[in-house]
Amino acid sequence: MRTIVLKILFFTGSRSEYGIIRPLLMVLDKVDSIHYKLIVTGSHLLEKFGNTIESIKKDNLSGEIIQFASFEENSSPGLTEFNTVSENISKICENEKPHYVFITGDRIEAYACAIGAHFSKTTIIHYGGGNISKGSWDDIYRYNISNLAKYHFVTNEVASQNLKQVPSLLDKNEIYNIGSFSVDYLLDFKVKNDNPLYSNSFALMTFHPSQKLDENIAEIMEQTIDYLLSRKMSIVITYPNTDPGFEKIVSVINKQNDSNVTIHKNLGSDQFYSHLKQAKLIIGNSSSSFVEAPYFGNPILNIGKRQDGRISDKIISHCDLNIESIKAWIDQQISCNFEKKNCEQLFGKGKSISLAVDLLNRLSNECKHR
């Protein structure tokens, strides 16, 4: 029987996507039967968002990086940018002739990648389908990517059941609940004795735009910052994603001049997990509050409706864009001395990467028999 090395193109257009697949790529570097290349585009190439392609390069992964610019420094991705990504992906697939394109999550760039792969007749593996976030356009993109994919690696059982109910999905036997790669990595991170990041207790804050629901995220963010400072807490703020409306959030961030506010355009996975581990409070509307943050057990507040419908751990608190409710929650956590709690481990127990590698090796064996 002839030996076939599985060729996979991994796609990343944002820091969140790369942070998710990074632990898997690090393991694949040691797997001889799988050869991968990494397509890098989107906000990775923007100085405004930290030029995160440099962080990717510093990881020294074995897979070749294929990069191209897809949108301008001060713009959000729209139709022109969508077409740029899909056309480039189609050309790359035609040149590289991979067995599969591996697409993560639900960003518009990821959807454009799926369209490009589809028209080049390249089989898609979709990671992270079946989740729901009613308050963002990502919900639609995620659903459409799943419909274009043949294989589905999902992160939790609810997502698996959601996908099985999609009538247009071609093969419901190709849905695999493997959990989150990020969880595999952070479980090891939990046992490390990190030195304190800051001299004071701090809240970690990440807000993304929520234009689908026309929520005034920037205003509630500014009010929350002011109240945390009044309670003598330091704040670490990470930049939003590139969704339309990010400018208002960035404007609030850039006007902060208090010495107790620290701003990061990009922390990178290791530093981000260190911050999740040491933060006394985690506040915002990011999906990381649902997937990674609960495993560290610190108090979490999800604000607004951006993540409505997403599977939620019992330790996550939720409230609308109401500053009085937010103040009450902050006061409660301070009075309880930021009590830690055990999470439900909804996104796996540390076996996700090994399950994914086993599945990819199975796909490699299928290629041998074609």
Short mmCIF file of C-alpha atoms in Angstrom, two decimals:
data_model
loop_
_atom_site.label_atom_id
_atom_site.label_comp_id
_atom_site.label_asym_id
_atom_site.label_seq_id
_atom_site.Cartn_x
_atom_site.Cartn_y
_atom_site.Cartn_z
CA MET A 1 0.00 0.00 0.00
CA ARG A 2 1.37 3.40 -0.96
CA THR A 3 2.31 5.80 1.82
CA ILE A 4 0.41 9.08 1.82
CA VAL A 5 1.31 12.08 3.90
CA LEU A 6 -1.85 14.01 4.68
CA LYS A 7 -1.65 17.60 3.41
CA ILE A 8 -3.74 20.14 5.34
CA LEU A 9 -4.04 23.89 4.98
CA PHE A 10 -4.92 25.56 8.29
CA PHE A 11 -6.51 29.01 8.09
CA THR A 12 -6.32 31.90 10.54
CA GLY A 13 -7.57 35.44 10.06
CA SER A 14 -7.68 36.58 13.69
CA ARG A 15 -5.81 36.21 16.98
CA SER A 16 -8.63 34.10 18.47
CA GLU A 17 -8.47 31.52 15.67
CA TYR A 18 -4.73 31.15 15.96
CA GLY A 19 -4.89 30.87 19.75
CA ILE A 20 -7.35 28.00 19.34
CA ILE A 21 -5.41 25.95 16.78
CA ARG A 22 -1.92 26.74 18.09
CA PRO A 23 -1.80 23.82 20.58
CA LEU A 24 -2.84 21.39 17.83
CA LEU A 25 -0.21 22.71 15.40
CA MET A 26 2.49 22.33 18.06
CA VAL A 27 1.60 18.64 18.37
CA LEU A 28 1.31 18.13 14.60
CA ASP A 29 4.92 19.30 14.29
CA LYS A 30 5.82 15.90 15.76
CA VAL A 31 3.46 13.82 13.58
CA ASP A 32 5.23 12.50 10.48
CA SER A 33 2.06 11.35 8.74
CA ILE A 34 0.59 14.87 8.56
CA HIS A 35 2.09 17.84 6.70
CA TYR A 36 0.48 21.23 7.15
CA LYS A 37 0.83 24.82 6.02
CA LEU A 38 -0.68 27.84 7.75
CA ILE A 39 -2.58 30.52 5.83
CA VAL A 40 -2.37 33.84 7.69
CA THR A 41 -4.40 36.92 6.77
CA GLY A 42 -6.97 39.35 8.22
CA SER A 43 -6.15 41.30 11.38
CA HIS A 44 -2.89 39.35 11.82
CA LEU A 45 -1.29 41.74 9.32
CA LEU A 46 -2.63 44.96 10.85
CA GLU A 47 -0.50 47.17 13.09
CA LYS A 48 -3.65 48.54 14.71
CA PHE A 49 -4.39 45.08 16.09
CA GLY A 50 -0.86 44.21 17.15
CA ASN A 51 0.61 42.81 13.91
CA THR A 52 0.09 39.36 15.38
CA ILE A 53 1.73 37.55 12.48
CA GLU A 54 5.01 38.33 14.24
CA SER A 55 3.85 36.34 17.28
CA ILE A 56 2.98 33.45 14.98
CA LYS A 57 6.44 33.52 13.43
CA LYS A 58 8.06 33.51 16.87
CA ASP A 59 6.38 30.18 17.61
CA ASN A 60 8.72 28.62 15.01
CA LEU A 61 6.18 26.07 13.85
CA SER A 62 7.35 23.65 11.18
CA GLY A 63 4.49 24.44 8.82
CA GLU A 64 5.18 27.01 6.12
CA ILE A 65 3.30 30.30 6.51
CA ILE A 66 1.35 31.53 3.48
CA GLN A 67 0.31 35.13 4.07
CA PHE A 68 -1.66 37.75 2.19
CA ALA A 69 -3.27 41.07 3.12
CA SER A 70 -7.06 41.14 3.02
CA PHE A 71 -8.13 44.52 4.39
CA GLU A 72 -6.87 47.99 5.19
CA GLU A 73 -5.57 49.25 8.53
CA ASN A 74 -8.64 51.28 9.51
CA SER A 75 -11.45 49.20 8.02
CA SER A 76 -13.69 46.33 9.05
CA PRO A 77 -14.02 43.34 6.72
CA GLY A 78 -16.77 43.80 4.12
CA LEU A 79 -17.63 42.54 0.65
CA THR A 80 -14.35 43.62 -0.96
CA GLU A 81 -12.30 41.99 1.78
CA PHE A 82 -14.50 38.88 1.67
CA ASN A 83 -13.84 38.50 -2.06
CA THR A 84 -10.11 39.05 -1.54
CA VAL A 85 -9.92 36.19 0.95
CA SER A 86 -12.09 33.76 -1.03
CA GLU A 87 -10.21 34.41 -4.29
CA ASN A 88 -6.81 34.00 -2.64
CA ILE A 89 -7.88 30.80 -0.89
CA SER A 90 -9.15 29.34 -4.14
CA LYS A 91 -5.83 30.07 -5.86
CA ILE A 92 -3.82 28.70 -2.92
CA CYS A 93 -5.84 25.48 -2.92
CA GLU A 94 -5.34 25.07 -6.65
CA ASN A 95 -1.58 25.53 -6.24
CA GLU A 96 -1.09 23.49 -3.06
CA LYS A 97 -3.63 20.74 -3.78
CA PRO A 98 -4.23 19.89 -0.11
CA HIS A 99 -6.37 16.98 0.99
CA TYR A 100 -8.22 19.27 3.40
CA VAL A 101 -8.63 22.86 4.51
CA PHE A 102 -9.04 23.17 8.28
CA ILE A 103 -11.23 26.15 9.22
CA THR A 104 -11.80 27.28 12.79
CA GLY A 105 -14.85 29.01 14.18
CA ASP A 106 -17.04 31.69 12.77
CA ARG A 107 -15.31 34.88 11.67
CA ILE A 108 -16.23 36.43 8.32
CA GLU A 109 -12.70 35.72 7.07
CA ALA A 110 -13.21 32.05 7.94
CA TYR A 111 -16.46 32.04 5.97
CA ALA A 112 -14.66 33.58 3.00
CA CYS A 113 -12.03 30.84 3.30
CA ALA A 114 -14.79 28.22 3.19
CA ILE A 115 -16.21 29.76 0.01
CA GLY A 116 -12.78 29.75 -1.63
CA ALA A 117 -12.14 26.13 -0.64
CA HIS A 118 -15.59 25.13 -1.84
CA PHE A 119 -15.10 26.57 -5.31
CA SER A 120 -11.68 24.94 -5.59
CA LYS A 121 -13.35 21.61 -4.71
CA THR A 122 -11.23 21.18 -1.58
CA THR A 123 -12.75 19.23 1.31
CA ILE A 124 -13.33 21.29 4.45
CA ILE A 125 -12.84 20.27 8.07
CA HIS A 126 -14.73 22.71 10.30
CA TYR A 127 -13.71 23.10 13.93
CA GLY A 128 -16.12 24.82 16.31
CA GLY A 129 -19.41 24.44 14.45
CA GLY A 130 -22.76 24.02 16.19
CA ASN A 131 -22.19 26.76 18.76
CA ILE A 132 -24.69 29.60 18.98
CA SER A 133 -24.12 33.31 19.60
CA LYS A 134 -27.32 35.10 18.62
CA GLY A 135 -25.97 38.57 19.22
CA SER A 136 -23.27 38.51 16.55
CA TRP A 137 -23.10 38.00 12.80
CA ASP A 138 -20.64 35.20 13.53
CA ASP A 139 -23.66 32.98 14.16
CA ILE A 140 -24.60 33.11 10.47
CA TYR A 141 -21.04 32.64 9.24
CA ARG A 142 -20.53 29.63 11.53
CA TYR A 143 -23.73 27.99 10.29
CA ASN A 144 -22.78 28.52 6.64
CA ILE A 145 -19.26 27.16 7.12
CA SER A 146 -20.73 24.01 8.66
CA ASN A 147 -22.97 23.57 5.63
CA LEU A 148 -19.93 23.75 3.34
CA ALA A 149 -17.84 21.33 5.43
CA LYS A 150 -17.68 17.54 5.21
CA TYR A 151 -16.08 16.86 8.59
CA HIS A 152 -17.10 18.56 11.83
CA PHE A 153 -14.91 18.67 14.93
CA VAL A 154 -17.06 20.26 17.64
CA THR A 155 -16.13 21.49 21.10
CA ASN A 156 -19.08 20.35 23.23
CA GLU A 157 -22.07 18.03 23.27
CA VAL A 158 -24.66 20.79 22.83
CA ALA A 159 -22.90 21.90 19.64
CA SER A 160 -22.92 18.32 18.41
CA GLN A 161 -26.66 18.03 18.94
CA ASN A 162 -27.24 21.41 17.29
CA LEU A 163 -25.39 20.31 14.16
CA LYS A 164 -27.29 17.04 13.97
CA GLN A 165 -30.49 19.07 13.68
CA VAL A 166 -29.28 21.03 10.64
CA PRO A 167 -31.38 19.58 7.78
CA SER A 168 -28.94 20.51 5.00
CA LEU A 169 -25.89 18.88 6.60
CA LEU A 170 -24.75 16.13 4.24
CA ASP A 171 -23.36 13.54 6.64
CA LYS A 172 -24.32 13.64 10.30
CA ASN A 173 -22.03 10.66 10.96
CA GLU A 174 -19.03 12.94 10.47
CA ILE A 175 -19.70 15.05 13.58
CA TYR A 176 -17.14 14.47 16.33
CA ASN A 177 -17.27 16.00 19.80
CA ILE A 178 -13.60 16.33 20.67
CA GLY A 179 -13.62 19.36 23.00
CA SER A 180 -11.44 22.47 22.92
CA PHE A 181 -7.75 22.46 21.99
CA SER A 182 -7.36 25.53 24.20
CA VAL A 183 -8.52 23.56 27.23
CA ASP A 184 -5.82 20.94 26.66
CA TYR A 185 -3.20 23.66 26.74
CA LEU A 186 -4.56 25.68 29.65
CA LEU A 187 -5.00 22.65 31.92
CA ASP A 188 -1.23 22.31 31.86
CA PHE A 189 -0.99 26.05 32.41
CA LYS A 190 -3.04 25.83 35.61
CA VAL A 191 -0.38 23.86 37.44
CA LYS A 192 2.41 26.33 36.70
CA ASN A 193 3.46 28.71 39.46
CA ASP A 194 3.49 32.01 37.61
CA ASN A 195 5.05 35.10 39.13
CA PRO A 196 2.52 37.90 39.77
CA LEU A 197 1.85 39.90 36.62
CA TYR A 198 0.99 43.10 38.48
CA SER A 199 1.43 44.44 41.99
CA ASN A 200 -2.32 45.04 42.45
CA SER A 201 -5.43 42.90 42.01
CA PHE A 202 -6.82 43.38 38.52
CA ALA A 203 -9.89 42.81 36.38
CA LEU A 204 -9.40 41.46 32.86
CA MET A 205 -11.71 43.13 30.33
CA THR A 206 -12.48 42.31 26.69
CA PHE A 207 -15.40 43.80 24.77
CA HIS A 208 -16.29 43.22 21.13
CA PRO A 209 -18.82 45.15 19.02
CA SER A 210 -22.42 43.94 19.02
CA GLN A 211 -23.89 45.80 16.07
CA LYS A 212 -26.37 43.08 15.18
CA LEU A 213 -28.30 44.08 18.30
CA ASP A 214 -27.24 47.74 18.21
CA GLU A 215 -25.90 47.54 21.77
CA ASN A 216 -23.92 50.53 23.01
CA ILE A 217 -20.93 48.51 24.15
CA ALA A 218 -18.53 51.46 24.26
CA GLU A 219 -20.68 53.39 26.72
CA ILE A 220 -21.16 50.51 29.16
CA MET A 221 -17.47 49.66 28.89
CA GLU A 222 -16.48 53.20 29.87
CA GLN A 223 -18.89 53.21 32.81
CA THR A 224 -17.57 49.85 34.01
CA ILE A 225 -13.97 51.05 33.82
CA ASP A 226 -14.82 54.14 35.86
CA TYR A 227 -16.53 52.07 38.55
CA LEU A 228 -13.71 49.52 38.82
CA LEU A 229 -11.23 52.37 39.27
CA SER A 230 -13.44 53.91 41.95
CA ARG A 231 -13.25 50.56 43.79
CA LYS A 232 -9.43 50.74 43.66
CA MET A 233 -9.07 47.89 41.18
CA SER A 234 -6.53 47.82 38.39
CA ILE A 235 -7.79 46.91 34.92
CA VAL A 236 -6.15 45.06 32.04
CA ILE A 237 -7.94 45.68 28.73
CA THR A 238 -7.40 43.71 25.52
CA TYR A 239 -8.37 45.06 22.11
CA PRO A 240 -11.66 44.14 20.39
CA ASN A 241 -11.95 42.19 17.16
CA THR A 242 -12.41 43.86 13.78
CA ASP A 243 -16.21 43.70 13.61
CA PRO A 244 -17.97 46.90 12.47
CA GLY A 245 -18.12 49.27 15.41
CA PHE A 246 -14.70 48.38 16.84
CA GLU A 247 -13.61 52.01 16.46
CA LYS A 248 -15.89 53.17 19.29
CA ILE A 249 -14.45 50.58 21.65
CA VAL A 250 -10.88 51.45 20.65
CA SER A 251 -11.69 55.12 21.25
CA VAL A 252 -12.74 54.34 24.83
CA ILE A 253 -9.58 52.28 25.32
CA ASN A 254 -7.26 54.94 23.95
CA LYS A 255 -8.62 57.70 26.16
CA GLN A 256 -7.63 55.80 29.32
CA ASN A 257 -4.78 57.61 31.06
CA ASP A 258 -5.05 56.20 34.57
CA SER A 259 -1.88 54.41 35.68
CA ASN A 260 -4.05 51.55 36.94
CA VAL A 261 -5.23 50.73 33.41
CA THR A 262 -3.03 48.52 31.22
CA ILE A 263 -3.84 48.05 27.53
CA HIS A 264 -2.79 45.19 25.26
CA LYS A 265 -3.51 44.94 21.55
CA ASN A 266 -2.50 41.30 21.69
CA LEU A 267 -1.38 39.21 24.65
CA GLY A 268 -0.66 35.97 22.83
CA SER A 269 -1.91 32.64 24.16
CA ASP A 270 0.55 32.14 27.00
CA GLN A 271 0.20 35.64 28.40
CA PHE A 272 -3.57 35.55 27.94
CA TYR A 273 -3.86 32.36 29.98
CA SER A 274 -1.59 33.85 32.65
CA HIS A 275 -3.96 36.81 32.85
CA LEU A 276 -7.02 34.55 33.02
CA LYS A 277 -5.35 32.64 35.83
CA GLN A 278 -4.43 35.68 37.91
CA ALA A 279 -7.37 38.02 37.21
CA LYS A 280 -9.67 38.58 40.17
CA LEU A 281 -12.54 39.42 37.80
CA ILE A 282 -13.18 38.68 34.13
CA ILE A 283 -15.59 41.09 32.46
CA GLY A 284 -16.83 41.60 28.90
CA ASN A 285 -18.66 39.82 26.08
CA SER A 286 -15.97 37.58 24.61
CA SER A 287 -16.37 33.88 23.85
CA SER A 288 -13.21 33.26 25.89
CA SER A 289 -15.35 33.93 28.97
CA PHE A 290 -17.35 30.84 28.03
CA VAL A 291 -14.66 28.44 26.81
CA GLU A 292 -11.31 29.06 28.51
CA ALA A 293 -11.97 31.36 31.47
CA PRO A 294 -14.21 29.01 33.53
CA TYR A 295 -11.38 26.48 33.86
CA PHE A 296 -9.48 28.94 36.05
CA GLY A 297 -12.45 29.34 38.39
CA ASN A 298 -12.36 33.13 38.73
CA PRO A 299 -15.58 35.21 38.79
CA ILE A 300 -16.86 35.95 35.26
CA LEU A 301 -19.43 38.50 34.13
CA ASN A 302 -20.82 38.31 30.60
CA ILE A 303 -22.45 41.62 29.66
CA GLY A 304 -25.09 42.08 26.98
CA LYS A 305 -26.59 39.72 24.42
CA ARG A 306 -23.69 39.13 22.04
CA GLN A 307 -23.20 35.57 23.31
CA ASP A 308 -26.89 34.69 23.78
CA GLY A 309 -27.49 31.01 23.03
CA ARG A 310 -23.94 29.88 23.78
CA ILE A 311 -23.55 27.00 26.22
CA SER A 312 -22.74 28.56 29.58
CA ASP A 313 -20.93 27.20 32.63
CA LYS A 314 -22.70 27.63 35.97
CA ILE A 315 -19.93 29.88 37.29
CA ILE A 316 -20.61 32.57 34.64
CA SER A 317 -22.86 35.47 35.65
CA HIS A 318 -24.89 37.36 33.07
CA CYS A 319 -26.43 40.82 32.93
CA ASP A 320 -27.79 43.34 30.43
CA LEU A 321 -26.12 46.64 29.62
CA ASN A 322 -27.16 48.06 32.97
CA ILE A 323 -24.43 49.75 34.96
CA GLU A 324 -26.26 49.34 38.27
CA SER A 325 -26.39 45.56 37.77
CA ILE A 326 -22.70 45.56 36.88
CA LYS A 327 -21.82 47.61 39.96
CA ALA A 328 -23.81 45.24 42.18
CA TRP A 329 -21.97 42.22 40.76
CA ILE A 330 -18.57 43.85 41.24
CA ASP A 331 -19.45 44.80 44.82
CA GLN A 332 -20.58 41.24 45.53
CA GLN A 333 -17.34 39.73 44.24
CA ILE A 334 -15.25 42.16 46.28
CA SER A 335 -17.28 41.38 49.43
CA CYS A 336 -16.75 37.65 48.82
CA ASN A 337 -13.02 38.23 48.35
CA PHE A 338 -13.24 37.10 44.70
CA GLU A 339 -14.25 33.54 45.58
CA LYS A 340 -13.09 30.89 43.12
CA LYS A 341 -15.42 28.10 42.00
CA ASN A 342 -15.11 24.81 40.14
CA CYS A 343 -16.35 24.77 36.55
CA GLU A 344 -18.34 22.07 34.76
CA GLN A 345 -15.63 21.31 32.16
CA LEU A 346 -18.12 21.71 29.31
CA PHE A 347 -15.37 21.93 26.69
CA GLY A 348 -13.41 18.82 27.52
CA LYS A 349 -10.95 17.43 30.03
CA GLY A 350 -7.67 17.63 28.16
CA LYS A 351 -8.00 14.96 25.45
CA SER A 352 -9.05 17.14 22.50
CA ILE A 353 -5.74 17.25 20.64
CA SER A 354 -5.14 13.51 20.82
CA LEU A 355 -8.69 12.90 19.56
CA ALA A 356 -8.13 15.33 16.68
CA VAL A 357 -4.83 13.70 15.69
CA ASP A 358 -6.49 10.27 15.74
CA LEU A 359 -9.25 11.55 13.47
CA LEU A 360 -6.79 13.19 11.08
CA ASN A 361 -4.81 9.95 10.89
CA ARG A 362 -8.05 8.14 10.10
CA LEU A 363 -8.67 10.58 7.27
CA SER A 364 -5.14 9.91 6.05
CA ASN A 365 -5.92 6.20 5.91
CA GLU A 366 -9.08 6.95 3.93
CA CYS A 367 -6.97 8.87 1.40
CA LYS A 368 -4.82 5.76 0.88
CA HIS A 369 -7.85 3.83 -0.30
CA ARG A 370 -9.10 6.42 -2.78
#
